[in-house]
Amino acid sequence: MTDCLFCKIVAKEIPSTPVGETDLIYAFRDIAPTAPTHVLLIPKEHLASSAGDLGSDDGPWMADLFVLAAQIAADEGLDDGWRLITNVGPAAGQTVFHIHFHLMGGW
Ligand code: 5GP
Ligand code: ZN
C-alpha cells in the first residue's frame, strides 16, 4: 500500500532498526518505546489493517510471527516474561493501520 508507513519501512523507504525477520515477517524497534524492549512485528505484505480483519487463511504468517516473537524475546533476554499486544482501532490506541504486534518486556 503506497501511503502506509509500515509498508514504507518494509521497503526501506523509511529507515528502521531491524531485530529479526523471516520470509513473511519483519521485526524492528519501536521509534518511541514504552518498555525497555519494545519491538514491532509486522507481515511484510499489507495483509490486514488490524487483527479485526483476519480470517482463517491468515494462520501461516501468524504462526511465523509468534515463533519469531519468542525467538526475539529469548535473544533480548526477556526470561522473566513479555507481552505481545495488538491494538484494534483508534479507541484502543491504534495509530498505524498495517497489522502489527508490540513485543514488550525487560521491566
Ligand atoms: P499502534 O499505536 O498503532 O498500536 O502502534 C504504532 C507504533 O508504531 C507506535 O508504538 C509508534 O511509536 C510506532 N511508530 C510510529 N511511527 C514509527 C516509525 O516511523 N518508526 C518506528 N520504528 N516506529 C514507529
Ligand atoms: Zn502497509
mmCIF file of C-alpha atoms and ligand atoms in Angstrom:
data_model
loop_
_atom_site.group_PDB
_atom_site.id
_atom_site.type_symbol
_atom_site.label_atom_id
_atom_site.label_comp_id
_atom_site.label_asym_id
_atom_site.label_seq_id
_atom_site.Cartn_x
_atom_site.Cartn_y
_atom_site.Cartn_z
ATOM 1 C CA MET A 1 0.000 0.000 0.000
ATOM 2 C CA THR A 2 1.710 3.181 -1.203
ATOM 3 C CA ASP A 3 0.892 5.582 1.628
ATOM 4 C CA CYS A 4 1.327 3.101 4.502
ATOM 5 C CA LEU A 5 4.112 3.907 6.971
ATOM 6 C CA PHE A 6 4.912 0.268 7.720
ATOM 7 C CA CYS A 7 4.914 -0.722 4.024
ATOM 8 C CA LYS A 8 7.495 2.061 3.532
ATOM 9 C CA ILE A 9 9.532 0.642 6.424
ATOM 10 C CA VAL A 10 9.475 -2.838 4.849
ATOM 11 C CA ALA A 11 10.539 -1.291 1.511
ATOM 12 C CA LYS A 12 13.402 0.556 3.327
ATOM 13 C CA GLU A 13 11.989 3.887 2.119
ATOM 14 C CA ILE A 14 11.867 4.838 5.813
ATOM 15 C CA PRO A 15 14.771 3.656 7.991
ATOM 16 C CA SER A 16 14.220 1.334 10.931
ATOM 17 C CA THR A 17 16.301 -0.739 13.311
ATOM 18 C CA PRO A 18 15.841 -4.418 12.408
ATOM 19 C CA VAL A 19 15.623 -7.042 15.140
ATOM 20 C CA GLY A 20 14.748 -10.100 13.081
ATOM 21 C CA GLU A 21 12.865 -11.326 10.051
ATOM 22 C CA THR A 22 11.548 -14.317 8.181
ATOM 23 C CA ASP A 23 10.331 -14.594 4.597
ATOM 24 C CA LEU A 24 6.949 -13.323 5.798
ATOM 25 C CA ILE A 25 7.616 -11.176 8.877
ATOM 26 C CA TYR A 26 9.750 -8.117 9.686
ATOM 27 C CA ALA A 27 10.605 -7.081 13.266
ATOM 28 C CA PHE A 28 12.065 -3.680 14.181
ATOM 29 C CA ARG A 29 12.402 -1.419 17.207
ATOM 30 C CA ASP A 30 9.552 0.952 18.042
ATOM 31 C CA ILE A 31 10.615 4.570 17.484
ATOM 32 C CA ALA A 32 9.006 5.631 20.792
ATOM 33 C CA PRO A 33 9.498 2.674 23.133
ATOM 34 C CA THR A 34 7.264 2.373 26.190
ATOM 35 C CA ALA A 35 9.169 -0.616 27.617
ATOM 36 C CA PRO A 36 12.918 -1.367 27.863
ATOM 37 C CA THR A 37 12.429 -3.791 24.967
ATOM 38 C CA HIS A 38 9.720 -2.617 22.546
ATOM 39 C CA VAL A 39 9.750 -4.341 19.152
ATOM 40 C CA LEU A 40 7.110 -4.245 16.413
ATOM 41 C CA LEU A 41 6.398 -7.365 14.338
ATOM 42 C CA ILE A 42 4.545 -6.993 11.041
ATOM 43 C CA PRO A 43 3.746 -9.081 7.985
ATOM 44 C CA LYS A 44 5.926 -7.837 5.111
ATOM 45 C CA GLU A 45 2.822 -7.651 2.929
ATOM 46 C CA HIS A 46 -0.070 -5.361 3.806
ATOM 47 C CA LEU A 47 -2.346 -8.310 4.579
ATOM 48 C CA ALA A 48 -4.715 -6.651 7.050
ATOM 49 C CA SER A 49 -5.204 -3.266 8.693
ATOM 50 C CA SER A 50 -5.739 -4.798 12.121
ATOM 51 C CA ALA A 51 -6.469 -8.058 13.909
ATOM 52 C CA GLY A 52 -10.118 -7.246 13.336
ATOM 53 C CA ASP A 53 -9.670 -8.088 9.643
ATOM 54 C CA LEU A 54 -8.133 -11.561 9.956
ATOM 55 C CA GLY A 55 -9.529 -14.769 8.503
ATOM 56 C CA SER A 56 -8.769 -18.454 8.894
ATOM 57 C CA ASP A 57 -6.298 -18.306 5.964
ATOM 58 C CA ASP A 58 -4.051 -15.965 7.992
ATOM 59 C CA GLY A 59 -2.794 -18.863 10.106
ATOM 60 C CA PRO A 60 0.615 -19.489 8.455
ATOM 61 C CA TRP A 61 2.049 -15.976 8.720
ATOM 62 C CA MET A 62 0.536 -15.532 12.191
ATOM 63 C CA ALA A 63 2.332 -18.676 13.356
ATOM 64 C CA ASP A 64 5.557 -17.373 11.801
ATOM 65 C CA LEU A 65 5.114 -14.076 13.673
ATOM 66 C CA PHE A 66 4.573 -15.775 17.038
ATOM 67 C CA VAL A 67 7.601 -18.047 16.579
ATOM 68 C CA LEU A 68 9.778 -15.049 15.652
ATOM 69 C CA ALA A 69 8.419 -13.106 18.665
ATOM 70 C CA ALA A 70 9.502 -15.911 21.001
ATOM 71 C CA GLN A 71 12.946 -16.056 19.358
ATOM 72 C CA ILE A 72 13.406 -12.287 19.763
ATOM 73 C CA ALA A 73 12.213 -12.437 23.396
ATOM 74 C CA ALA A 74 14.877 -15.070 24.060
ATOM 75 C CA ASP A 75 17.529 -13.058 22.179
ATOM 76 C CA GLU A 76 16.623 -9.948 24.206
ATOM 77 C CA GLY A 77 16.886 -11.899 27.464
ATOM 78 C CA LEU A 78 13.246 -11.467 28.433
ATOM 79 C CA ASP A 79 13.383 -14.566 30.597
ATOM 80 C CA ASP A 80 11.004 -13.173 33.227
ATOM 81 C CA GLY A 81 8.183 -12.730 30.723
ATOM 82 C CA TRP A 82 6.955 -10.500 27.928
ATOM 83 C CA ARG A 83 3.815 -9.170 26.299
ATOM 84 C CA LEU A 84 2.614 -9.468 22.697
ATOM 85 C CA ILE A 85 -0.084 -6.854 22.133
ATOM 86 C CA THR A 86 -2.121 -5.733 19.145
ATOM 87 C CA ASN A 87 -4.391 -2.695 19.161
ATOM 88 C CA VAL A 88 -7.578 -2.804 17.080
ATOM 89 C CA GLY A 89 -8.978 0.590 16.171
ATOM 90 C CA PRO A 90 -8.360 4.170 17.303
ATOM 91 C CA ALA A 91 -10.236 3.751 20.576
ATOM 92 C CA ALA A 92 -7.717 1.048 21.528
ATOM 93 C CA GLY A 93 -4.800 3.304 20.579
ATOM 94 C CA GLN A 94 -4.113 2.006 17.062
ATOM 95 C CA THR A 95 -2.359 4.697 15.008
ATOM 96 C CA VAL A 96 -0.846 2.667 12.127
ATOM 97 C CA PHE A 97 -3.296 0.610 10.100
ATOM 98 C CA HIS A 98 -0.961 -2.145 8.905
ATOM 99 C CA ILE A 99 -1.453 -5.019 11.331
ATOM 100 C CA HIS A 100 1.338 -5.173 13.905
ATOM 101 C CA PHE A 101 2.153 -6.699 17.276
ATOM 102 C CA HIS A 102 4.048 -4.962 20.075
ATOM 103 C CA LEU A 103 6.585 -7.235 21.806
ATOM 104 C CA MET A 104 7.317 -5.627 25.169
ATOM 105 C CA GLY A 105 9.410 -6.657 28.148
ATOM 106 C CA GLY A 106 12.510 -6.078 30.183
ATOM 107 C CA TRP A 107 10.945 -4.145 33.055
HETATM 108 P P1 5GP B 1 -0.220 1.416 17.388
HETATM 109 O O1 5GP B 1 -0.439 2.625 18.292
HETATM 110 O O2 5GP B 1 -0.818 1.612 16.022
HETATM 111 O O3 5GP B 1 -0.644 0.126 18.029
HETATM 112 O O4 5GP B 1 1.359 1.287 17.246
HETATM 113 C C1 5GP B 1 2.091 2.009 16.302
HETATM 114 C C2 5GP B 1 3.503 2.076 16.821
HETATM 115 O O5 5GP B 1 4.336 2.497 15.764
HETATM 116 C C3 5GP B 1 3.708 3.086 17.971
HETATM 117 O O6 5GP B 1 4.180 2.397 19.117
HETATM 118 C C4 5GP B 1 4.726 4.077 17.412
HETATM 119 O O7 5GP B 1 5.673 4.507 18.370
HETATM 120 C C5 5GP B 1 5.373 3.288 16.287
HETATM 121 N N1 5GP B 1 5.868 4.104 15.210
HETATM 122 C C6 5GP B 1 5.240 5.155 14.613
HETATM 123 N N2 5GP B 1 5.991 5.653 13.613
HETATM 124 C C7 5GP B 1 7.127 4.907 13.580
HETATM 125 C C8 5GP B 1 8.294 4.943 12.750
HETATM 126 O O8 5GP B 1 8.445 5.751 11.830
HETATM 127 N N3 5GP B 1 9.244 4.021 13.009
HETATM 128 C C9 5GP B 1 9.134 3.103 14.019
HETATM 129 N N4 5GP B 1 10.143 2.252 14.195
HETATM 130 N N5 5GP B 1 8.036 3.033 14.808
HETATM 131 C C10 5GP B 1 7.046 3.924 14.585
HETATM 132 ZN ZN ZN B 2 1.169 -1.413 4.989
#
